[in-house]
CSV table of C-alpha atoms and ligand atoms in Angstrom, one decimal:
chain,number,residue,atom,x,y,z
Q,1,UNK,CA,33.2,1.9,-71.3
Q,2,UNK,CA,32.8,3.8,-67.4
Q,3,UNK,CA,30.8,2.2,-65.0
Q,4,UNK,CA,29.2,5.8,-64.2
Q,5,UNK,CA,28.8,7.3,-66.9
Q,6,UNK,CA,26.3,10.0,-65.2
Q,7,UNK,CA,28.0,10.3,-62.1
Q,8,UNK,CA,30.6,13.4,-61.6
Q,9,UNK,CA,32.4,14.6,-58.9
Q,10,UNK,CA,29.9,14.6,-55.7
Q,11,UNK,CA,28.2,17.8,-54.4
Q,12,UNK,CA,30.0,18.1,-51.1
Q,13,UNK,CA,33.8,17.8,-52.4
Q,14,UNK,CA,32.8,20.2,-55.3
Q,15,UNK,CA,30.6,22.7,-52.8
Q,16,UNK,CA,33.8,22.6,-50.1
Q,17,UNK,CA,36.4,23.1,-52.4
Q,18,UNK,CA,34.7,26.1,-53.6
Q,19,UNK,CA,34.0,27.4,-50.1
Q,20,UNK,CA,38.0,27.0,-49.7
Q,21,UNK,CA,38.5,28.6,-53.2
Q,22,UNK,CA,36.3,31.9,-51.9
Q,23,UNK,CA,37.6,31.4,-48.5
Q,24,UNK,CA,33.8,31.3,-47.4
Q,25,UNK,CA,32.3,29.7,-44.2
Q,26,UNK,CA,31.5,26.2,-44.9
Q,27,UNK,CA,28.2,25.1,-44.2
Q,28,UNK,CA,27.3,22.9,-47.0
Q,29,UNK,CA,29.4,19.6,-46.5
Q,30,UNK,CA,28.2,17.5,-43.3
Q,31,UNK,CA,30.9,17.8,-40.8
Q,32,UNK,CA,31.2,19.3,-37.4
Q,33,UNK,CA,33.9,22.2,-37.4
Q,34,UNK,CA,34.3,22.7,-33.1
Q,35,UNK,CA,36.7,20.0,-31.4
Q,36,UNK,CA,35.8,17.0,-30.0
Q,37,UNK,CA,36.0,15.5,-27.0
Q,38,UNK,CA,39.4,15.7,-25.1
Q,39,UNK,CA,39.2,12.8,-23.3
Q,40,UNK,CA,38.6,11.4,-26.8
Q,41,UNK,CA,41.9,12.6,-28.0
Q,42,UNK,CA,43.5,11.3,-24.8
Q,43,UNK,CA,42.3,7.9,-25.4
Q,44,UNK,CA,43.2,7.9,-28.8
Q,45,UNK,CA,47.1,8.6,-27.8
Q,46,UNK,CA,47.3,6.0,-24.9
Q,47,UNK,CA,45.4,3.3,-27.5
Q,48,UNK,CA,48.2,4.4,-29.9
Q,49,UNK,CA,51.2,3.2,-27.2
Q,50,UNK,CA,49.4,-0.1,-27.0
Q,51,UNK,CA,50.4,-3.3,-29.7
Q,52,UNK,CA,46.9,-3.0,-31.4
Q,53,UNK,CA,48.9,-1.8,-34.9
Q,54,UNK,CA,47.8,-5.4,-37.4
Q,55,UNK,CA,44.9,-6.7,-38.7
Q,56,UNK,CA,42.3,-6.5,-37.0
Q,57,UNK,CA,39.3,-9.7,-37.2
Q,58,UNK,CA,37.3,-9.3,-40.5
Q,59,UNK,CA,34.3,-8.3,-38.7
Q,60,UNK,CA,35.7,-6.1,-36.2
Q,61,UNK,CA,37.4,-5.7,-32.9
Q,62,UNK,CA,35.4,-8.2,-30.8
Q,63,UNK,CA,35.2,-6.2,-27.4
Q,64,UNK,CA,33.8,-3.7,-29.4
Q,65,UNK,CA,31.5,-5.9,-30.8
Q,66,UNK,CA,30.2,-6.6,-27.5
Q,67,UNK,CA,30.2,-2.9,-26.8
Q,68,UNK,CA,27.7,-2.3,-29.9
Q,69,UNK,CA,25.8,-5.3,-28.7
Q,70,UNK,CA,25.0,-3.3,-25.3
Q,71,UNK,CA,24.8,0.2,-27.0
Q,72,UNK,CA,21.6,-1.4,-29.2
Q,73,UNK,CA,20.8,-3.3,-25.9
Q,74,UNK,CA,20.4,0.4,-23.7
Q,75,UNK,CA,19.3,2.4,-27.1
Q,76,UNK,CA,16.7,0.0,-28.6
Q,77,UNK,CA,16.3,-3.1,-26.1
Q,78,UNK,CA,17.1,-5.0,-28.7
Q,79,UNK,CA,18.8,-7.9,-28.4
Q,80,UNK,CA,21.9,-9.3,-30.9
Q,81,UNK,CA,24.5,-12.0,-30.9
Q,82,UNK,CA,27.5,-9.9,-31.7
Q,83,UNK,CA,29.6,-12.1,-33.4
Q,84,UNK,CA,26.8,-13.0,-35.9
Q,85,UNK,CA,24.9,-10.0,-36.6
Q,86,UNK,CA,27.5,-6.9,-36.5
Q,87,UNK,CA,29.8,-6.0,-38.8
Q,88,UNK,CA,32.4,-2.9,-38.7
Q,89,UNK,CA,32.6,-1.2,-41.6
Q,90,UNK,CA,34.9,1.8,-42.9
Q,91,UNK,CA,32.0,4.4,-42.2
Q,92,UNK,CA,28.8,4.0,-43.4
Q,93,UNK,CA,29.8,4.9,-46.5
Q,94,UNK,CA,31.3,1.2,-47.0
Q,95,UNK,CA,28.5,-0.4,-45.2
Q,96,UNK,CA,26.2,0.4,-47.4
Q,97,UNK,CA,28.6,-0.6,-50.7
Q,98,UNK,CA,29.3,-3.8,-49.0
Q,99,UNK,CA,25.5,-4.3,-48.8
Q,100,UNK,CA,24.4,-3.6,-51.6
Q,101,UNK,CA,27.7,-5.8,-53.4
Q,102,UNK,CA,26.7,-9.1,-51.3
Q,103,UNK,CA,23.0,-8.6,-51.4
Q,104,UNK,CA,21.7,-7.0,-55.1
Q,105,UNK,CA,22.6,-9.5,-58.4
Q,106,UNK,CA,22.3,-8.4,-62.2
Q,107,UNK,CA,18.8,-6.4,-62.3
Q,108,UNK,CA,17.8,-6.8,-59.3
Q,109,UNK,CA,15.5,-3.5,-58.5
Q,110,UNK,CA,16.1,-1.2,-55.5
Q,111,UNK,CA,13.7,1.4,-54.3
Q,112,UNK,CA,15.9,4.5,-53.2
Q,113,UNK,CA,13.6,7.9,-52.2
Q,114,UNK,CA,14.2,10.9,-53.6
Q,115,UNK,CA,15.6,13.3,-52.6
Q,116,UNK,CA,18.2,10.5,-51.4
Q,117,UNK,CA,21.6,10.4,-50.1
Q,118,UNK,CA,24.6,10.6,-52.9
Q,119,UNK,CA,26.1,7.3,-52.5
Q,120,UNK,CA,22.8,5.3,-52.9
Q,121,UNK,CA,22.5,5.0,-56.6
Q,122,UNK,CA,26.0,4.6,-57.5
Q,123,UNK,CA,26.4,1.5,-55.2
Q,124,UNK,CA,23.5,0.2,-56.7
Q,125,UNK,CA,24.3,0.8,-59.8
Q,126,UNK,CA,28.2,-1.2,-59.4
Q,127,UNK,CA,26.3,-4.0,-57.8
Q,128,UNK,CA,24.7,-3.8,-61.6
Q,129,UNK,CA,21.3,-3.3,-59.7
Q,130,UNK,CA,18.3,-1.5,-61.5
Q,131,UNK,CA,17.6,1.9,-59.1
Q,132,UNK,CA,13.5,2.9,-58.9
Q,133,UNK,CA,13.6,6.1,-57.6
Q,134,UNK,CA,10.3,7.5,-55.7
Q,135,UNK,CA,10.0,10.4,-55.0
Q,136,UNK,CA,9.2,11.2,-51.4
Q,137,UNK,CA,5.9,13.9,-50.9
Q,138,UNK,CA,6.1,18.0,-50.6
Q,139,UNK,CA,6.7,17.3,-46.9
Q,140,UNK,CA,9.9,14.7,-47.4
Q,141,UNK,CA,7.6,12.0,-46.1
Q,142,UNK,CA,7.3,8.0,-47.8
Q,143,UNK,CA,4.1,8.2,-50.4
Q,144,UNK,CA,3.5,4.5,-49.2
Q,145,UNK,CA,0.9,3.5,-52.0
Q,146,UNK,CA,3.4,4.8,-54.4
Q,147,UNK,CA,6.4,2.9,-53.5
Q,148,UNK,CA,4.1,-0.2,-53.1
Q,149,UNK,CA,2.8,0.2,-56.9
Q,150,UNK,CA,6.7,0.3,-58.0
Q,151,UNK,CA,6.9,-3.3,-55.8
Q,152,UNK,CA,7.4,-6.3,-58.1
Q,153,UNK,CA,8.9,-9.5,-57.8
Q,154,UNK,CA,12.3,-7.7,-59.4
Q,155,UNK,CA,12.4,-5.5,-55.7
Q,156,UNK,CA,15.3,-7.1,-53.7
Q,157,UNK,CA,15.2,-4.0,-51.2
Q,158,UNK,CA,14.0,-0.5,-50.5
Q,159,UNK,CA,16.4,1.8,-48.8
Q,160,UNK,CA,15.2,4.0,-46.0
Q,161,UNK,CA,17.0,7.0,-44.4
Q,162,UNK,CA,15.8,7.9,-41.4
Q,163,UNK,CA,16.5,10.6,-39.8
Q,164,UNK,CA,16.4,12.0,-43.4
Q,165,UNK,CA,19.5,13.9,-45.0
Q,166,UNK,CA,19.0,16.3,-46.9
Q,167,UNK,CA,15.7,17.1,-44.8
Q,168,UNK,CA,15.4,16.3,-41.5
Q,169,UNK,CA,12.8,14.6,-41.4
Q,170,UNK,CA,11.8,11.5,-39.3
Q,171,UNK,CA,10.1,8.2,-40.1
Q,172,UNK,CA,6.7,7.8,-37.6
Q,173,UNK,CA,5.1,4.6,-36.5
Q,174,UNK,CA,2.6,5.0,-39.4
Q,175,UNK,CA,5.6,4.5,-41.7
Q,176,UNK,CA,6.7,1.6,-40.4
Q,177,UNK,CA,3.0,-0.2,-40.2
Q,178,UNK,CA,3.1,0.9,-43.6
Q,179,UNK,CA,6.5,-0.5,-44.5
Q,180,UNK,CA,5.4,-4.0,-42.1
Q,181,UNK,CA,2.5,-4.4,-44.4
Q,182,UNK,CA,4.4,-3.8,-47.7
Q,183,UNK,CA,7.1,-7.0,-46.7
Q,184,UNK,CA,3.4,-8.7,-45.5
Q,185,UNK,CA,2.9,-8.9,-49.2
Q,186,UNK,CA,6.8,-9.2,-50.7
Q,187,UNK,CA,8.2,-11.3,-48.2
Q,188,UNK,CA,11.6,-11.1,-50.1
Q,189,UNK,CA,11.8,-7.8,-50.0
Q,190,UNK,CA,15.2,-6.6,-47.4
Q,191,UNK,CA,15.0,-3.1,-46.1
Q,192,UNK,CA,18.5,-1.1,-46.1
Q,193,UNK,CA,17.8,1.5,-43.0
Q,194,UNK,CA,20.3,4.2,-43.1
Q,195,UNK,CA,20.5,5.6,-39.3
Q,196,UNK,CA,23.3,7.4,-39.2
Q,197,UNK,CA,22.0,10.0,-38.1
Q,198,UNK,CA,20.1,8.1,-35.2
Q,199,UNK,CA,20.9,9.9,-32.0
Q,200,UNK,CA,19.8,13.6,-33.3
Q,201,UNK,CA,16.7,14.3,-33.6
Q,202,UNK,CA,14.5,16.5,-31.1
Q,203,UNK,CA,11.2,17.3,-30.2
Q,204,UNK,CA,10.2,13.7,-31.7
Q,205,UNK,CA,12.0,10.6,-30.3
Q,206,UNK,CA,13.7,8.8,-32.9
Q,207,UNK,CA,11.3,5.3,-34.4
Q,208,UNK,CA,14.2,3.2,-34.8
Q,209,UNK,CA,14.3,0.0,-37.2
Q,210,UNK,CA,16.3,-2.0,-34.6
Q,211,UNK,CA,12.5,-1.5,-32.4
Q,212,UNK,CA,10.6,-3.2,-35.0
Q,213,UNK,CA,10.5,-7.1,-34.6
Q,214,UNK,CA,8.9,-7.6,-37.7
Q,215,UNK,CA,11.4,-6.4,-39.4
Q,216,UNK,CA,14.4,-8.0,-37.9
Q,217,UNK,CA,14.6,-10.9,-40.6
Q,218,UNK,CA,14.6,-8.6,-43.5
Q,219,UNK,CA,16.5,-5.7,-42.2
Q,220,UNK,CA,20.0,-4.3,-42.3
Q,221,UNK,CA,20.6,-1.2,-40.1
Q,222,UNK,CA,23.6,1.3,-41.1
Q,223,UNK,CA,25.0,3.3,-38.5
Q,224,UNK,CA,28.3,5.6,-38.1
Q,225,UNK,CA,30.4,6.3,-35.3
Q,226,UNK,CA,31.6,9.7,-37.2
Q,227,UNK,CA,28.3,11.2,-36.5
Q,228,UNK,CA,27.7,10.2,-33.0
Q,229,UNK,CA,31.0,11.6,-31.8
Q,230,UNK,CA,31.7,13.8,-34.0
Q,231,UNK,CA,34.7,12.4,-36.1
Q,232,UNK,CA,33.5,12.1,-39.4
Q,233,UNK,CA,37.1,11.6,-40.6
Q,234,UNK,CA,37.8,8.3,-38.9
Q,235,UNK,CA,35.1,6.8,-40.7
Q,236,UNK,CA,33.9,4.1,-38.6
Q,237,UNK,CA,30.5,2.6,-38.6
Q,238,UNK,CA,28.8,-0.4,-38.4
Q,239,UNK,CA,26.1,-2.4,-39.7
Q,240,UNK,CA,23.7,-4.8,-37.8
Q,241,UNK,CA,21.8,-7.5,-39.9
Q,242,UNK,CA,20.5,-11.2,-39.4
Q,243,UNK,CA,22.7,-13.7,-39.4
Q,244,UNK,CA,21.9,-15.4,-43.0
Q,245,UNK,CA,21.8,-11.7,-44.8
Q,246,UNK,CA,25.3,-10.9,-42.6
Q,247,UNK,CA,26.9,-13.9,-43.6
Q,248,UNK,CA,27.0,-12.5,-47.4
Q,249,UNK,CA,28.1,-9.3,-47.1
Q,250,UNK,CA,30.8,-10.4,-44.3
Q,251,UNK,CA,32.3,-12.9,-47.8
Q,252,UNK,CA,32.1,-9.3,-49.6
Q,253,UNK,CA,33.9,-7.3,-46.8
Q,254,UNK,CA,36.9,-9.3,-46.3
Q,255,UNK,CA,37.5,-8.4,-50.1
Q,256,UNK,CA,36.8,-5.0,-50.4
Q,257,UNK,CA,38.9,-4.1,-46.9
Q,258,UNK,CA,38.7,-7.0,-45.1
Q,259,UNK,CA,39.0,-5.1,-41.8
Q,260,UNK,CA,38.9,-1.3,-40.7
Q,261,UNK,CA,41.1,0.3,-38.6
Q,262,UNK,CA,42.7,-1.0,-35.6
Q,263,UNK,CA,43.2,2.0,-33.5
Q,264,UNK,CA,40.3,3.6,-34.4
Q,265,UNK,CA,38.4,0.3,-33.0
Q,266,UNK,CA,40.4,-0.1,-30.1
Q,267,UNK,CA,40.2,3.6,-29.3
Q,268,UNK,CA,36.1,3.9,-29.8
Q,269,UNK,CA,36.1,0.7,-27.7
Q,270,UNK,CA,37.5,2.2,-24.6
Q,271,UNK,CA,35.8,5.4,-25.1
Q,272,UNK,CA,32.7,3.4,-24.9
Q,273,UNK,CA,33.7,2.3,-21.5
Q,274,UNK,CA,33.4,5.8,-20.0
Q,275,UNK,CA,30.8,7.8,-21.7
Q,276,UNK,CA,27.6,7.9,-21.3
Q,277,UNK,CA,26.1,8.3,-25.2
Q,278,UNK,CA,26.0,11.5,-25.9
Q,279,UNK,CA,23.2,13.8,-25.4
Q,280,UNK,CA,23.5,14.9,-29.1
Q,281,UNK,CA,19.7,15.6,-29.3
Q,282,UNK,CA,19.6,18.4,-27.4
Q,283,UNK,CA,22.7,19.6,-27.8
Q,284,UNK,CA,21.4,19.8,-32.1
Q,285,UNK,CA,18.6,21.2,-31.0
Q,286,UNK,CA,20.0,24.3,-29.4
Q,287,UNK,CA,22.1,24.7,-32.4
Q,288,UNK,CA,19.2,24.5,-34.6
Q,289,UNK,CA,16.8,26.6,-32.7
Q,290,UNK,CA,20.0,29.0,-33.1
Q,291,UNK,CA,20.8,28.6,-36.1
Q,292,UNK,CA,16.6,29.4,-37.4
Q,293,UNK,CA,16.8,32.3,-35.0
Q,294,UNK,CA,20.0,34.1,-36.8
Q,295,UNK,CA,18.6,33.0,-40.6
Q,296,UNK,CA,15.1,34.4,-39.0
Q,297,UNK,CA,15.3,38.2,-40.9
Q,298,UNK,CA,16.9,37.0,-44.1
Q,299,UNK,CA,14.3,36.7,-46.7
Q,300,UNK,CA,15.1,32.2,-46.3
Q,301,UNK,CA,11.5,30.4,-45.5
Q,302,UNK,CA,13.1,27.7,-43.6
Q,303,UNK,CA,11.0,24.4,-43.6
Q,304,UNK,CA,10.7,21.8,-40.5
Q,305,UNK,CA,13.4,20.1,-39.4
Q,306,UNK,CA,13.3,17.3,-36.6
Q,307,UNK,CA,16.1,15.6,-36.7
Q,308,UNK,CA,20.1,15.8,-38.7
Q,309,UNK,CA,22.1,18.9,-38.3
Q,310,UNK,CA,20.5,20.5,-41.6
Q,311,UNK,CA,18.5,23.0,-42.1
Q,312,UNK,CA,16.7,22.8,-45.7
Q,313,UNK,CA,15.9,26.4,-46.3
Q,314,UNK,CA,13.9,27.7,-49.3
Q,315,UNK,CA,15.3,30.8,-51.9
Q,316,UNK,CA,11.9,31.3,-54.1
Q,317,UNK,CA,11.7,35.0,-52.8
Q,318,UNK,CA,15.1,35.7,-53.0
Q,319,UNK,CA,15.9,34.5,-56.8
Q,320,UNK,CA,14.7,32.4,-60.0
Q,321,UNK,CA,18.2,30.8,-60.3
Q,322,UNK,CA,18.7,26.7,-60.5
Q,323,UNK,CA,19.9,26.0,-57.2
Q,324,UNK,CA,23.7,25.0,-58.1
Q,325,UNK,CA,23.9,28.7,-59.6
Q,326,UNK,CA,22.4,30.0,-56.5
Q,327,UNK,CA,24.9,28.1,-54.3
Q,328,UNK,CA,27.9,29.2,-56.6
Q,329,UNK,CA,26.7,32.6,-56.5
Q,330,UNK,CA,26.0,32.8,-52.7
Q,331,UNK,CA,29.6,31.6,-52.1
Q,332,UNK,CA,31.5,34.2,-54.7
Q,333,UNK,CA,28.8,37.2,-53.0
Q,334,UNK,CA,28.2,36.1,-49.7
Q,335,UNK,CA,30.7,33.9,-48.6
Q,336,UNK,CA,28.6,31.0,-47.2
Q,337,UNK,CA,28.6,27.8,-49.2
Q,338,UNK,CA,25.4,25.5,-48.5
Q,339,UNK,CA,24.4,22.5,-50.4
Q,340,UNK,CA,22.0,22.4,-53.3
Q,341,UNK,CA,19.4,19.6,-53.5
Q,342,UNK,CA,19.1,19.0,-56.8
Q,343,UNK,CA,21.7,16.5,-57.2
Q,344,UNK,CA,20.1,14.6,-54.6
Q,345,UNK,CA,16.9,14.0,-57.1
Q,346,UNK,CA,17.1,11.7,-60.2
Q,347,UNK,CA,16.2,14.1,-62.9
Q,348,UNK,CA,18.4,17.4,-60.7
Q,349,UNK,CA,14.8,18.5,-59.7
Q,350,UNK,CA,15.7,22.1,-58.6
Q,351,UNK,CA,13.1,23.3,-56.1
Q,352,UNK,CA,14.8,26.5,-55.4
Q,353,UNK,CA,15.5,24.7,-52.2
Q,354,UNK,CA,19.5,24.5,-50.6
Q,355,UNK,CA,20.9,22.9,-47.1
Q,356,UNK,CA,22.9,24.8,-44.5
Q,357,UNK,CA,24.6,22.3,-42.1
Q,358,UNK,CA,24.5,23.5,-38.5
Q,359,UNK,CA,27.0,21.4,-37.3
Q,360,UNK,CA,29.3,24.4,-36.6
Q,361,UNK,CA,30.5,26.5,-33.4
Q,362,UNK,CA,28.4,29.4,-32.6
Q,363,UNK,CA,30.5,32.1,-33.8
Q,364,UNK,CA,30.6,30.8,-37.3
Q,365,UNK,CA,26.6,30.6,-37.5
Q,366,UNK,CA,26.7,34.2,-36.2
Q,367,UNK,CA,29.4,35.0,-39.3
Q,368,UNK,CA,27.7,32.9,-42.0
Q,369,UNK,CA,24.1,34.4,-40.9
Q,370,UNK,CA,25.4,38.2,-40.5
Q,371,UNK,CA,26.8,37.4,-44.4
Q,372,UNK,CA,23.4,36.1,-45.4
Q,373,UNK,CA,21.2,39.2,-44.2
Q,374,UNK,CA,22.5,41.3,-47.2
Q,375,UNK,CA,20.6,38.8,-49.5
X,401,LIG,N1,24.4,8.2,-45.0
X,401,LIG,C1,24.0,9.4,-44.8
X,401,LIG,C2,22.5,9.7,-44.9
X,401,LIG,C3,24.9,10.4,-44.6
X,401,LIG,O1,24.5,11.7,-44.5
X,401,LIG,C4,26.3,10.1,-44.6
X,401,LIG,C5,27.4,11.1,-44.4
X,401,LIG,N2,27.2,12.2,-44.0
X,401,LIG,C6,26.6,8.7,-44.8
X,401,LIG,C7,25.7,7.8,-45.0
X,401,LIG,C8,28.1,8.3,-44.7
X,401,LIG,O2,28.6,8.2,-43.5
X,401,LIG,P1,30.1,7.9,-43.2
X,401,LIG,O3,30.8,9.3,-43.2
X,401,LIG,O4,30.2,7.2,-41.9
X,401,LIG,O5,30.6,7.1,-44.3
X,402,LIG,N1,27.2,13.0,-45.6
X,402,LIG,C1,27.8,14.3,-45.7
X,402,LIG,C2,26.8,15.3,-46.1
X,402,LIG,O1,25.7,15.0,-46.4
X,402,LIG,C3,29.0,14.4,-46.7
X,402,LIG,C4,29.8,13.2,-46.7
X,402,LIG,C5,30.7,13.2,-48.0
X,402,LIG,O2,31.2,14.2,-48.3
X,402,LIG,N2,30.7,12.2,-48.7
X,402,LIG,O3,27.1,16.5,-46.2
């Protein structure tokens, strides 16, 4: 018997180790490849020196708590009891595992929207959960009437992303009337928003979960540390959620790590102290406005994107391939790996569409794109 039977190995180890195979330039899995902040890096040393090295609380390093509680406080004007409603977790990878372990029992249904992020399904799935998968419309936006025709008594939760990975899109406030008035008629139903990618987005502001006071009761907000400062190999995140929802999954956490990282925690703490939160909109934004401008004479029709640091770009004119073989193919010819978005459907719905991350210093957009105009 395996637990997953249809799951293999996932898209971004398989497209990066390829990239490394061809020695191409890597702009298929999400990570940032310029250096981060020094003063980062300085703080992490000195918090090293310090006697910080055991266990941490279950829930997290409680100054740092606090610190979250002020972040949502400035971000969101929301308002949280630290202690009670935040939980650190090991990225959001593990927040959302540990969600969906405390929260989801034996057939319980979850809505997940397709195309959705990797990890969704298979969490689901362990928590022996019953995934419906929805598909979102031509323009990556919720079909509200159809996800409230696949609501039942069986839904325990619907799980948002927003901003949207692979896609870039954003939710708008007619999403989340929409979403209000689908918990207005399943008042069990608990909404899983992953924000993770919360403080990019541009021309639009992002519409925030933590903003919506109806939804406070039902909702669990994911967020991640990795993306906001650009260390997606600490993994560090956290998840906010109301006290009686928080209370399970903090009995799940303490047996699945029972707490994260000390110095990573103490470290992000005093970080917090000094920075003002990034201005990681803009600074996205003129990456992606550069990145569209290089891809602009390859034969790529690049669709919208308004907030993540991906760039969903489309390949109808260039070949009839499945996307996979078009991504294998454009790393062994042109030496750019990107990320295919089939796997990120239920059924591998190829769309002859792939995802370039942007999250890269200037220089290697100008390499990848200069490879990509011989296409
Ligand atoms: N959710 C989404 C939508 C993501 O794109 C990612 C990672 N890129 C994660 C969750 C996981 O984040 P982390 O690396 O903090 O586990
Ligand atoms: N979230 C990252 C992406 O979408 C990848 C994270 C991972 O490799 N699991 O590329």
């Amino acid at each position: 018997m395996t637990k997953l039977p249809q799951t293999g190995t996932s898209i971004f180890s398989k497209m990066t180790s390829l990239a490394n195979q061809y020695d191409a330039i890597n702009l298929s899995q999400g990570f940032p490849n310029f250096p981060i902040d020094k003063r980062l890096v300085e703080i992490l040393s000195q918090t090293a020196t310090e006697d910080i090295h055991q266990y941490m609380p279950s829930a997290g390093y409680p100054p740092l708590l606090e610190k979250i509680a002020s972040l949502l406080l400035q971000s969101y004007q929301r308002k949280i009891t630290p202690e009670k409603e935040i939980l650190i977790t090991a990225g959001a990878t593990q927040g959302i595992y540990v969600t969906l372990q405390a929260l989801i029992a034996f057939n319980d249904e979850v809505i997940i929207l397709d195309p959705s992020y990797d990890s969704y399904e298979p969490a689901v799935l362990l928590a022996n959960g019953k995934p419906i998968r929805i598909p979102l419309d031509e323009n990556f936006c919720p079909n509200w009437n159809l996800i409230a025709k696949n609501c039942s008594d069986k839904t325990k939760m619907i799980i948002i992303n927003n901003p949207h990975n692979p896609s870039g899109n954003i939710l708008n406030e007619a999403d989340f009337i929409a979403l209000e008035f689908l918990i207005s008629k399943f008042p069990n139903l608990i909404v899983l928003s992953d924000e993770v990618y919360e403080y990019i987005t541009f021309e639009e502001k992002h519409l925030s979960a933590h903003t919506r006071k109806s939804l406070r009761n039902h909702c669990i907000t994911v967020s991640s540390f990795g993306k906001t400062f650009h260390i997606t190999g600490w993994k560090i995140g956290y998840l906010v959620a109301p006290e009686h929802l928080m209370k399970e999954i903090k009995k799940v956490h303490q047996f699945l790590v029972f707490s994260v990282n000390s110095i990573a925690q103490v470290a992000i703490n005093h970080y917090l102290d000094e920075v003002e939160l990034p201005g990681l909109g803009a600074f996205y934004q003129e990456k992606r406005d550069y990145f569209r401008k290089l891809l602009h004479p390859t034969p790529f029709e690049l669709l919208p994107c308004k907030g993540t640091y991906f760039q969903v770009a489309s390949y109808h004119s260039i070949s009839n391939e499945n996307d996979v073989q078009f991504c294998e193919n454009l790393v062994k010819n042109q030496g750019v790996a990107a990320i295919p978005l089939s796997p990120f459907y239920k059924n591998n719905t190829d769309l002859k569409m792939i995802r370039f991350c942007f999250a890269k210093d200037n220089e290697t957009l100008e390499k990848a794109a200069q490879k990509l105009l011989s296409l």
